[in-house]
Coordinates of C-alpha atoms (C1' of nucleotides) in Angstrom, one line a residue:
Chain A
M1 CA 220.3 -2.9 -57.0
S2 CA 218.1 -0.5 -55.2
W3 CA 215.7 -0.6 -52.3
T4 CA 212.4 1.0 -51.4
V5 CA 211.9 2.6 -47.9
G6 CA 210.1 -0.5 -46.7
E7 CA 212.7 -2.9 -47.9
L8 CA 215.6 -0.9 -46.4
A9 CA 213.7 -0.5 -43.2
R10 CA 213.3 -4.3 -42.8
L11 CA 216.9 -4.8 -43.8
A12 CA 218.3 -2.4 -41.3
G13 CA 215.8 -3.1 -38.5
V14 CA 214.4 0.4 -38.4
T15 CA 210.9 1.8 -39.2
V16 CA 209.9 3.6 -42.3
R17 CA 209.1 6.6 -40.2
T18 CA 212.8 6.7 -39.1
L19 CA 213.9 6.8 -42.7
H20 CA 211.4 9.5 -43.5
H21 CA 212.8 11.5 -40.6
Y22 CA 216.4 11.0 -41.7
D23 CA 215.4 12.2 -45.2
R24 CA 213.6 15.3 -43.8
I25 CA 216.5 16.4 -41.7
G26 CA 219.0 15.7 -44.5
L27 CA 220.9 13.0 -42.6
L28 CA 220.1 10.3 -45.2
Q29 CA 218.5 11.3 -48.4
P30 CA 217.8 8.6 -51.0
S31 CA 219.9 9.0 -54.0
E32 CA 216.9 8.9 -56.2
R33 CA 213.1 9.3 -56.4
T34 CA 210.9 7.4 -58.9
S35 CA 208.6 9.4 -61.1
A36 CA 205.9 8.8 -58.6
G37 CA 207.9 10.3 -55.8
Y38 CA 208.9 7.0 -54.2
R39 CA 212.2 7.0 -52.4
S40 CA 214.9 4.8 -54.0
Y41 CA 218.0 3.9 -52.0
D42 CA 221.2 2.6 -53.6
V43 CA 224.1 0.8 -52.1
H44 CA 225.8 4.0 -51.0
D45 CA 222.8 5.1 -49.1
L46 CA 222.7 1.7 -47.4
D47 CA 226.4 2.2 -46.5
R48 CA 225.6 5.6 -45.0
L49 CA 222.7 4.2 -43.1
Q50 CA 224.9 1.6 -41.5
Q51 CA 227.2 4.3 -40.3
V52 CA 224.3 6.4 -39.0
L53 CA 223.0 3.5 -37.0
F54 CA 226.4 2.8 -35.6
Y55 CA 226.9 6.3 -34.3
R56 CA 223.3 6.5 -33.1
E57 CA 223.7 3.3 -31.1
L58 CA 226.7 4.8 -29.5
G59 CA 224.6 7.7 -28.3
F60 CA 225.5 10.5 -30.8
P61 CA 222.8 13.0 -31.5
L62 CA 221.8 13.0 -35.2
D63 CA 223.3 16.4 -36.0
E64 CA 226.7 15.3 -34.8
V65 CA 226.4 12.1 -36.8
A66 CA 225.7 14.3 -39.8
T67 CA 228.8 16.4 -39.3
L68 CA 230.9 13.3 -38.7
L69 CA 229.8 11.6 -41.8
D70 CA 229.9 14.8 -44.0
D71 CA 233.5 15.5 -43.0
P72 CA 235.3 15.4 -46.4
D73 CA 238.6 14.1 -45.1
A74 CA 237.2 11.3 -43.0
D75 CA 237.5 8.2 -45.1
P76 CA 235.8 4.9 -44.1
A77 CA 238.9 3.7 -42.4
V78 CA 238.8 6.7 -40.0
H79 CA 235.2 5.9 -39.1
L80 CA 236.0 2.2 -38.5
R81 CA 238.9 3.1 -36.3
R82 CA 236.9 5.6 -34.3
Q83 CA 234.0 3.1 -34.0
H84 CA 236.4 0.5 -32.8
R85 CA 237.7 2.9 -30.1
L86 CA 234.2 3.9 -29.0
L87 CA 233.2 0.3 -28.7
R88 CA 236.2 -0.5 -26.6
D89 CA 235.4 2.4 -24.3
R90 CA 231.9 1.1 -24.0
L91 CA 233.2 -2.4 -23.1
D92 CA 235.4 -0.8 -20.4
R93 CA 232.5 1.1 -19.1
T94 CA 230.2 -1.9 -19.0
Q95 CA 232.8 -3.9 -17.3
A96 CA 233.2 -1.2 -14.7
M97 CA 229.4 -1.4 -14.1
V98 CA 229.6 -5.2 -13.8
A99 CA 232.4 -4.8 -11.3
A100 CA 230.2 -2.3 -9.4
V101 CA 227.3 -4.6 -9.2
E102 CA 229.5 -7.5 -8.1
K103 CA 231.0 -5.2 -5.4
E104 CA 227.5 -4.5 -4.2
M105 CA 226.6 -8.2 -4.2
E106 CA 229.6 -9.0 -2.1
A107 CA 229.0 -6.1 0.3
R108 CA 225.4 -7.3 0.7
Q109 CA 226.5 -10.8 1.4
M110 CA 228.9 -9.7 4.0
G111 CA 226.3 -7.5 5.5
I112 CA 228.1 -4.2 5.0
S113 CA 226.9 -1.3 2.9
L114 CA 228.8 1.0 0.6
T115 CA 229.1 4.8 1.1
P116 CA 227.0 7.0 -1.1
E117 CA 230.1 8.1 -3.0
E118 CA 231.0 4.5 -3.7
R119 CA 227.6 3.7 -4.9
F120 CA 227.5 6.5 -7.5
E121 CA 231.1 6.2 -8.6
V122 CA 230.3 4.2 -11.7
F123 CA 227.9 6.8 -13.0
G124 CA 230.5 9.6 -12.5
D125 CA 233.2 8.1 -14.7
W126 CA 232.8 10.7 -17.4
L127 CA 235.6 11.4 -19.8
P128 CA 235.5 9.0 -22.7
E129 CA 232.6 8.3 -25.1
E130 CA 230.6 11.4 -24.8
Y131 CA 233.4 13.8 -25.0
A132 CA 235.5 12.1 -27.6
A133 CA 233.4 13.3 -30.6
E134 CA 233.3 16.9 -29.4
A135 CA 236.9 17.0 -28.7
E136 CA 237.7 15.9 -32.2
E137 CA 235.3 18.5 -33.6
K138 CA 237.2 21.2 -31.8
W139 CA 240.8 20.1 -32.0
G140 CA 240.7 17.3 -34.6
D141 CA 243.1 19.1 -36.8
T142 CA 245.7 20.0 -34.2
D143 CA 249.0 18.3 -33.5
A144 CA 248.0 17.9 -29.9
W145 CA 245.0 15.9 -30.8
A146 CA 246.9 13.5 -33.1
Q147 CA 249.5 13.0 -30.5
S148 CA 246.9 12.3 -27.8
Q149 CA 245.2 9.9 -30.2
R150 CA 248.4 7.9 -30.8
R151 CA 249.3 7.7 -27.1
T152 CA 245.9 6.8 -25.8
A153 CA 245.3 4.2 -28.6
A154 CA 248.3 2.4 -27.3
M155 CA 247.2 2.4 -23.7
S156 CA 245.9 -0.7 -22.0
K157 CA 243.1 -0.7 -19.4
E158 CA 245.7 -0.9 -16.7
D159 CA 247.5 2.2 -18.1
W160 CA 244.2 4.0 -18.1
L161 CA 243.6 3.2 -14.5
R162 CA 247.1 4.3 -13.5
V163 CA 246.6 7.6 -15.3
K164 CA 243.2 8.1 -13.8
A165 CA 244.5 7.4 -10.3
E166 CA 247.3 10.0 -10.8
S167 CA 244.8 12.6 -12.0
D168 CA 242.3 11.8 -9.3
D169 CA 245.1 12.4 -6.8
V170 CA 245.8 15.9 -8.0
E171 CA 242.1 16.6 -8.1
R172 CA 241.8 15.5 -4.5
R173 CA 244.6 17.7 -3.5
F174 CA 243.1 20.6 -5.3
A175 CA 239.8 20.0 -3.5
A176 CA 241.7 19.8 -0.1
A177 CA 243.4 23.1 -0.8
L178 CA 240.1 24.7 -1.7
A179 CA 238.5 23.3 1.5
A180 CA 241.5 24.5 3.6
G181 CA 241.0 28.0 2.2
V182 CA 244.3 28.1 0.3
P183 CA 243.9 30.9 -2.3
A184 CA 243.8 29.8 -5.9
D185 CA 246.5 32.2 -6.8
S186 CA 248.9 31.1 -4.1
T187 CA 252.1 29.3 -4.8
A188 CA 250.8 26.1 -3.3
A189 CA 247.8 26.1 -5.7
M190 CA 250.0 27.0 -8.6
D191 CA 252.3 24.1 -7.8
L192 CA 249.4 21.8 -8.1
A193 CA 248.5 23.4 -11.4
E194 CA 252.0 22.8 -12.6
E195 CA 251.8 19.2 -11.6
H196 CA 248.6 18.9 -13.5
R197 CA 250.2 20.4 -16.6
Q198 CA 253.1 18.0 -16.5
Q199 CA 250.7 15.0 -16.1
I200 CA 248.9 16.0 -19.3
S201 CA 252.3 16.4 -21.1
R202 CA 253.4 13.0 -19.9
H203 CA 250.2 11.1 -20.7
F204 CA 248.5 12.9 -23.6
Y205 CA 250.2 15.7 -25.5
D206 CA 252.7 18.5 -25.0
C207 CA 250.8 20.9 -22.9
S208 CA 252.6 24.3 -23.0
P209 CA 251.7 27.0 -20.5
E210 CA 249.6 28.7 -23.3
V211 CA 247.7 25.5 -24.1
H212 CA 247.2 25.0 -20.3
T213 CA 245.7 28.5 -20.1
G214 CA 243.2 27.6 -22.7
L215 CA 242.3 24.4 -20.8
G216 CA 241.9 26.5 -17.7
R217 CA 239.4 28.8 -19.3
M218 CA 237.5 25.9 -20.6
Y219 CA 237.0 24.5 -17.1
V220 CA 234.7 27.4 -16.3
E221 CA 233.3 28.0 -19.8
D222 CA 232.5 24.5 -21.0
E223 CA 229.8 23.2 -18.8
R224 CA 230.9 19.6 -19.2
F225 CA 234.2 20.3 -17.5
T226 CA 232.5 22.6 -15.0
A227 CA 230.1 19.8 -14.0
Y228 CA 233.0 17.4 -13.8
Y229 CA 234.9 19.5 -11.2
E230 CA 231.8 20.7 -9.4
R231 CA 230.8 17.2 -8.7
I232 CA 234.1 16.7 -6.8
A233 CA 233.5 19.9 -4.8
P234 CA 231.5 23.0 -5.3
G235 CA 233.6 25.8 -6.5
L236 CA 236.4 23.5 -7.7
A237 CA 236.0 24.3 -11.4
Q238 CA 236.7 28.1 -10.8
Y239 CA 239.4 27.2 -8.3
V240 CA 241.4 25.0 -10.7
S241 CA 240.8 27.3 -13.5
T242 CA 242.3 30.3 -11.6
A243 CA 245.2 28.2 -10.3
V244 CA 246.0 26.9 -13.8
Q245 CA 245.8 30.4 -15.4
T246 CA 247.9 32.1 -12.7
N247 CA 250.5 29.4 -12.9
A248 CA 250.7 29.8 -16.7
A249 CA 251.2 33.5 -16.3
R250 CA 254.0 32.8 -13.8
Q251 CA 255.8 30.6 -16.3
G252 CA 255.4 32.9 -19.2
Chain B
M1 CA 222.0 12.2 7.0
S2 CA 219.9 13.9 4.3
W3 CA 220.6 15.7 1.1
T4 CA 219.1 18.7 -0.8
V5 CA 218.3 18.4 -4.5
G6 CA 221.5 20.1 -5.5
E7 CA 223.7 17.9 -3.3
L8 CA 222.1 14.7 -4.5
A9 CA 222.3 15.9 -8.1
R10 CA 226.1 16.5 -7.8
L11 CA 226.5 13.2 -6.0
A12 CA 224.7 11.2 -8.6
G13 CA 225.9 13.1 -11.6
V14 CA 222.5 14.3 -12.8
T15 CA 220.8 17.7 -13.0
V16 CA 218.4 19.2 -10.5
R17 CA 215.9 19.3 -13.3
T18 CA 216.1 15.6 -13.6
L19 CA 215.3 15.1 -9.9
H20 CA 212.4 17.5 -10.2
H21 CA 211.2 15.5 -13.1
Y22 CA 211.4 12.2 -11.2
D23 CA 209.5 13.8 -8.4
R24 CA 206.8 15.0 -10.7
I25 CA 206.2 11.7 -12.4
G26 CA 206.4 9.8 -9.0
L27 CA 209.5 7.9 -9.9
L28 CA 211.6 9.2 -7.0
Q29 CA 209.8 11.4 -4.5
P30 CA 211.9 12.8 -1.6
S31 CA 210.9 11.2 1.7
E32 CA 210.5 14.6 3.2
R33 CA 209.9 18.3 2.6
T34 CA 211.2 21.0 4.8
S35 CA 208.8 23.6 6.1
A36 CA 209.8 25.9 3.3
G37 CA 209.0 23.2 0.7
Y38 CA 212.6 22.2 0.0
R39 CA 213.0 18.6 -1.1
S40 CA 214.9 16.5 1.4
Y41 CA 216.3 13.1 0.3
D42 CA 217.3 10.4 2.8
V43 CA 219.5 7.3 2.3
H44 CA 216.6 5.2 1.0
D45 CA 215.9 7.8 -1.7
L46 CA 219.5 7.7 -2.6
D47 CA 219.3 4.0 -2.9
R48 CA 216.4 4.2 -5.2
L49 CA 218.0 6.8 -7.3
Q50 CA 220.9 4.5 -7.9
Q51 CA 218.6 1.8 -9.1
V52 CA 216.8 4.2 -11.3
L53 CA 220.0 5.4 -12.9
F54 CA 221.1 1.8 -13.5
Y55 CA 218.0 0.8 -15.3
R56 CA 217.9 4.1 -17.2
E57 CA 221.4 3.5 -18.4
L58 CA 220.4 0.1 -19.7
G59 CA 217.7 1.7 -21.8
F60 CA 214.6 1.2 -19.8
P61 CA 211.8 3.8 -20.2
L62 CA 211.1 5.5 -16.9
D63 CA 207.6 4.0 -16.4
E64 CA 209.0 0.5 -16.7
V65 CA 211.7 1.4 -14.2
A66 CA 209.0 2.5 -11.8
T67 CA 207.1 -0.8 -12.2
L68 CA 210.3 -2.8 -11.7
L69 CA 211.2 -0.9 -8.6
D70 CA 207.7 -0.9 -7.1
D71 CA 207.3 -4.6 -7.5
P72 CA 206.8 -5.7 -3.8
D73 CA 208.4 -9.1 -4.1
A74 CA 211.6 -8.0 -5.8
D75 CA 214.2 -7.5 -3.1
P76 CA 217.5 -5.9 -3.7
A77 CA 219.2 -9.2 -4.6
V78 CA 216.7 -9.8 -7.4
H79 CA 217.6 -6.4 -8.9
L80 CA 221.3 -7.0 -8.5
R81 CA 221.0 -10.4 -10.3
R82 CA 219.0 -8.9 -13.1
Q83 CA 221.3 -6.0 -13.5
H84 CA 224.2 -8.4 -13.7
R85 CA 222.5 -10.3 -16.4
L86 CA 221.6 -7.2 -18.4
L87 CA 225.1 -6.0 -18.2
R88 CA 226.5 -9.3 -19.4
D89 CA 224.0 -9.2 -22.3
R90 CA 225.3 -5.7 -23.1
L91 CA 228.9 -6.9 -23.0
D92 CA 228.0 -9.7 -25.5
R93 CA 226.3 -7.2 -27.7
T94 CA 229.1 -4.8 -27.6
Q95 CA 231.6 -7.5 -28.3
A96 CA 229.5 -8.6 -31.3
M97 CA 229.7 -5.0 -32.6
V98 CA 233.4 -5.0 -32.1
A99 CA 233.6 -8.2 -34.1
A100 CA 231.5 -6.7 -36.8
V101 CA 233.8 -3.6 -37.1
E102 CA 236.8 -5.8 -37.2
K103 CA 235.2 -8.0 -39.9
E104 CA 234.6 -4.8 -41.9
M105 CA 238.2 -3.7 -41.4
E106 CA 239.5 -7.0 -42.6
A107 CA 237.2 -7.1 -45.6
R108 CA 238.2 -3.6 -46.5
Q109 CA 241.9 -4.4 -46.3
M110 CA 241.4 -7.4 -48.5
G111 CA 239.5 -5.3 -51.0
I112 CA 236.3 -7.2 -50.7
S113 CA 232.9 -5.9 -49.5
L114 CA 230.2 -7.4 -47.4
T115 CA 226.7 -8.2 -48.4
P116 CA 224.0 -5.8 -47.2
E117 CA 222.6 -8.5 -44.9
E118 CA 226.0 -9.1 -43.4
R119 CA 226.4 -5.4 -42.8
F120 CA 223.2 -5.0 -40.8
E121 CA 223.4 -8.3 -39.0
V122 CA 224.7 -6.8 -35.9
F123 CA 221.8 -4.4 -35.6
G124 CA 219.3 -7.2 -36.0
D125 CA 220.3 -9.2 -33.1
W126 CA 217.2 -8.5 -31.1
L127 CA 216.1 -10.8 -28.4
P128 CA 217.9 -10.0 -25.1
E129 CA 218.1 -6.6 -23.4
E130 CA 215.0 -4.9 -24.7
Y131 CA 212.7 -7.8 -24.4
A132 CA 213.9 -9.2 -21.1
A133 CA 212.0 -6.7 -19.0
E134 CA 208.7 -7.0 -20.8
A135 CA 208.9 -10.8 -20.8
E136 CA 209.4 -10.8 -17.1
E137 CA 206.5 -8.4 -16.7
K138 CA 204.2 -10.8 -18.5
W139 CA 205.4 -14.1 -17.4
G140 CA 207.6 -13.3 -14.4
D141 CA 205.4 -15.3 -12.1
T142 CA 205.1 -18.5 -14.2
D143 CA 207.1 -21.6 -13.8
A144 CA 208.2 -21.4 -17.4
W145 CA 209.9 -18.1 -16.7
A146 CA 211.8 -19.3 -13.7
Q147 CA 212.9 -22.4 -15.6
S148 CA 214.0 -20.3 -18.5
Q149 CA 215.9 -18.0 -16.2
R150 CA 217.7 -20.8 -14.5
R151 CA 218.7 -22.4 -17.8
T152 CA 219.8 -19.3 -19.6
A153 CA 221.7 -18.0 -16.6
A154 CA 223.9 -21.1 -16.8
M155 CA 224.6 -20.7 -20.6
S156 CA 227.9 -19.5 -21.8
K157 CA 228.4 -17.3 -24.8
E158 CA 229.2 -20.4 -26.9
D159 CA 226.0 -22.1 -25.8
W160 CA 224.1 -19.0 -26.8
L161 CA 225.6 -19.0 -30.2
R162 CA 224.8 -22.7 -30.7
V163 CA 221.2 -22.1 -29.7
K164 CA 221.0 -19.1 -31.9
A165 CA 222.4 -21.1 -34.9
E166 CA 219.8 -23.8 -34.3
S167 CA 216.9 -21.5 -34.2
D168 CA 218.3 -19.5 -37.2
D169 CA 218.2 -22.7 -39.1
V170 CA 214.6 -23.4 -38.4
E171 CA 213.7 -19.9 -39.3
R172 CA 215.5 -20.1 -42.6
R173 CA 213.7 -23.3 -43.4
F174 CA 210.4 -21.7 -42.5
A175 CA 211.3 -18.8 -44.9
A176 CA 212.2 -21.2 -47.6
A177 CA 208.9 -23.1 -47.2
L178 CA 207.1 -19.8 -47.4
A179 CA 209.0 -18.8 -50.5
A180 CA 208.3 -22.1 -52.1
G181 CA 204.6 -21.7 -51.6
V182 CA 204.3 -24.5 -49.1
P183 CA 201.0 -23.8 -47.3
A184 CA 201.3 -22.9 -43.6
D185 CA 198.9 -25.6 -42.6
S186 CA 200.6 -28.3 -44.6
T187 CA 202.4 -31.3 -42.9
A188 CA 205.8 -30.0 -43.9
A189 CA 205.2 -26.6 -42.2
M190 CA 203.7 -28.3 -39.1
D191 CA 206.8 -30.5 -38.9
L192 CA 208.9 -27.4 -38.8
A193 CA 206.7 -25.9 -36.1
E194 CA 207.0 -29.1 -34.1
E195 CA 210.8 -28.8 -34.4
H196 CA 210.5 -25.3 -33.2
R197 CA 208.5 -26.3 -30.2
Q198 CA 211.0 -29.0 -29.2
Q199 CA 213.9 -26.6 -29.5
I200 CA 212.2 -24.3 -27.0
S201 CA 211.6 -27.2 -24.7
R202 CA 215.3 -28.3 -24.9
H203 CA 216.8 -24.9 -24.4
F204 CA 214.4 -22.8 -22.4
Y205 CA 211.3 -24.3 -20.8
D206 CA 208.8 -27.0 -21.2
C207 CA 206.8 -25.8 -24.1
S208 CA 203.5 -27.7 -24.3
P209 CA 201.3 -27.5 -27.4
E210 CA 199.1 -25.1 -25.5
V211 CA 201.9 -22.8 -24.5
H212 CA 203.1 -23.0 -28.1
T213 CA 199.7 -21.9 -29.4
G214 CA 200.0 -18.8 -27.2
L215 CA 203.5 -18.1 -28.6
G216 CA 202.1 -18.5 -32.1
R217 CA 199.4 -16.0 -31.4
M218 CA 201.9 -13.6 -30.0
Y219 CA 204.0 -13.7 -33.2
V220 CA 201.2 -11.8 -35.0
E221 CA 199.9 -9.8 -32.1
D222 CA 203.1 -8.5 -30.5
E223 CA 204.7 -6.2 -32.9
R224 CA 208.2 -6.9 -31.6
F225 CA 207.9 -10.5 -32.6
T226 CA 206.1 -9.6 -35.8
A227 CA 209.0 -7.2 -36.7
Y228 CA 211.5 -9.9 -35.9
Y229 CA 210.0 -12.4 -38.4
E230 CA 209.1 -9.8 -41.0
R231 CA 212.7 -8.8 -41.2
I232 CA 213.6 -12.3 -42.2
A233 CA 210.9 -12.4 -44.9
P234 CA 207.6 -10.5 -45.4
G235 CA 204.7 -12.6 -44.3
L236 CA 206.8 -14.9 -42.2
A237 CA 205.2 -13.8 -38.9
Q238 CA 201.8 -14.9 -40.1
Y239 CA 203.2 -18.0 -41.7
V240 CA 205.0 -19.2 -38.6
S241 CA 202.1 -18.3 -36.4
T242 CA 199.6 -20.3 -38.5
A243 CA 202.0 -23.3 -38.8
V244 CA 202.6 -23.3 -35.0
Q245 CA 198.9 -23.1 -34.2
T246 CA 197.8 -25.7 -36.7
N247 CA 200.5 -28.0 -35.4
A248 CA 199.4 -27.5 -31.8
A249 CA 195.9 -28.4 -32.8
R250 CA 197.2 -31.5 -34.5
Q251 CA 198.9 -32.6 -31.3
G252 CA 196.0 -31.8 -29.1
Chain C
dG1 C1' 189.8 -4.1 -67.3
dC2 C1' 189.0 -3.1 -63.0
dA3 C1' 188.7 -4.0 -58.1
dA4 C1' 191.3 -5.0 -54.1
dC5 C1' 195.1 -4.3 -51.3
dA6 C1' 199.7 -3.6 -49.8
dG7 C1' 202.9 -0.1 -50.0
dC8 C1' 204.2 4.6 -50.9
dC9 C1' 203.5 9.7 -50.1
dT10 C1' 203.0 14.2 -47.2
dG11 C1' 201.2 16.8 -43.3
dA12 C1' 200.4 17.2 -38.6
dC13 C1' 199.9 16.2 -33.9
dG14 C1' 201.6 13.3 -29.8
dT15 C1' 205.2 11.5 -26.6
dC16 C1' 209.3 10.9 -23.6
dG17 C1' 212.9 12.7 -21.0
dC18 C1' 214.4 16.1 -19.9
dG19 C1' 216.8 21.6 -21.0
dT20 C1' 216.0 26.2 -20.3
dC21 C1' 214.1 30.3 -19.0
dA22 C1' 211.0 33.3 -15.9
dG23 C1' 209.5 35.0 -11.6
dG24 C1' 209.7 34.6 -6.9
dC25 C1' 210.9 32.8 -2.0
dG26 C1' 214.5 31.2 1.8
dC27 C1' 218.6 31.6 4.2
dA28 C1' 223.4 32.3 5.5
dA29 C1' 227.1 35.6 5.2
dC30 C1' 229.1 39.9 5.3
Chain D
dG1 C1' 219.9 44.7 5.4
dT2 C1' 221.3 43.5 1.2
dT3 C1' 223.8 40.5 -1.6
dG4 C1' 223.8 36.1 -3.5
dC5 C1' 223.3 31.4 -4.0
dG6 C1' 220.1 27.7 -3.8
dC7 C1' 215.4 26.3 -3.8
dC8 C1' 210.6 26.5 -5.6
dT9 C1' 206.8 26.2 -9.4
dG10 C1' 205.1 26.9 -13.9
dA11 C1' 205.6 26.8 -18.7
dC12 C1' 207.6 26.5 -23.1
dG13 C1' 211.2 24.1 -26.2
dC14 C1' 213.6 20.2 -28.3
dG15 C1' 215.3 15.8 -30.3
dA16 C1' 213.9 11.6 -32.3
dC17 C1' 210.9 9.6 -33.6
dG18 C1' 205.4 7.2 -33.1
dT19 C1' 201.0 7.5 -34.8
dC20 C1' 197.1 8.7 -37.3
dA21 C1' 194.7 10.9 -41.4
dG22 C1' 193.9 11.4 -46.2
dG23 C1' 195.4 10.4 -50.6
dC24 C1' 198.2 8.3 -54.6
dT25 C1' 200.6 3.9 -56.9
dG26 C1' 201.4 -0.4 -58.5
dT27 C1' 200.8 -5.3 -58.5
dT28 C1' 198.0 -9.2 -58.3
dG29 C1' 193.4 -12.0 -59.1
dC30 C1' 189.4 -12.6 -61.2

DNA sequence: GCAACAGCCTGACGTCGCGTCAGGCGCAAC
DNA sequence: GTTGCGCCTGACGCGACGTCAGGCTGTTGC
């Protein structure tokens, strides 16, 4: 059994142009061409298209989709598990948005209004979806990653909220220290950094001082992390980074 | 209280460039400029930005967001209700995708594989999200729309599935008639069309023969509907359209 | 046996929602 | 008074296609 572009397009609910595009960029090349140059897709191509559409729907850029699908040691089961996780993340996120809307409706009915921070909270909940893929790219082959995957996979939504509350707390105390003018290389700041390290070890993976140093560097080098901390308070990314790295040096 | 671009960007989790862009295209213009030309956002701007981000997250193009927000008789409560609905649609859709992934996992474990149609089913479930906005644009001020809104708002997920199964059935029988060479203006095809009309009346809104004629025209004129029917079978859009319009003429 | 027509092909340019410089002004701090 | 961060306005770039234009192919109807 094989399909022409038009047939596959109808089947999958995309346009012919999209399939042309995927061909051109090498994301999905038909396994055959007829003598007249017509594209001919077989069942494996169809399989791949399904995966592509899945990751695309979840917001992955096409080049990342390509690297995910071309990873030689990612069998179908790996993809299915990952997709399952990503979807659950999305469910959680959507539920959070529902909750936010309901909160606003209630507030409105009671005639009160929310603070600016409260109103944008739901948009700031970065951490899951977007980052998951990149993180795996970088550290997918490390023990830490596997360990983190196992632990977080077993976590319920309530577990997540507890973990998030705990880390929010440390972040707030970091921000307070920064605002109070406490130097980033002071003992107080380093103690916060140490607390941060132990949190990671408890909830995600063994975070040695060396690993923590790497994380600290990333907070100022990877703009995603930088943006995350800067949204809490300007200068916080650099502050936490310094505290973490000084603390690691103290331990070592 | 007012905010500079940078402050608002951090608060809302977007970039300064994004706010510049929204200003340029008129989607969100700061209520004031300082003497030096600096943008100054007040609490209403902040309010509007939140709405913009909400609709954007739900996949609306920015110009549609603008028309939604600039609608004079859409008070905040209307937006909240709509957002609540859109989110519930999204929850359903995501849950359907989770179910699809789990179905695949099971199939894989039992060593069987799904049919191509089954595998793309989840991507074909058009109808809600994307269309909702446009539909309201076109018919938001009609009685039919209000009626449909009231009824569908009260429907549970099971109700939806029942309705969908019913309409799928008629669509399949239309496709079978087309495949069997039954003319679109035959009594058999018109009977199917009549069944279609009564389904709409039962589940959504009073669909008079005249309204049904309009719908029929749309099936070939609006490419979204055309695509929907063409995915079931090539030529089905035109076929259903003709059957519906001939049937309406018979009634009239 | 050939005309008609739907479907396929390859450029190539357009669009949307920003990202990313470049070059320059404003203002608060040291 | 200069250092430096934040703001400004162009202007070009990019990802993921949409949308013609111009031409070949393959099936169907007479």
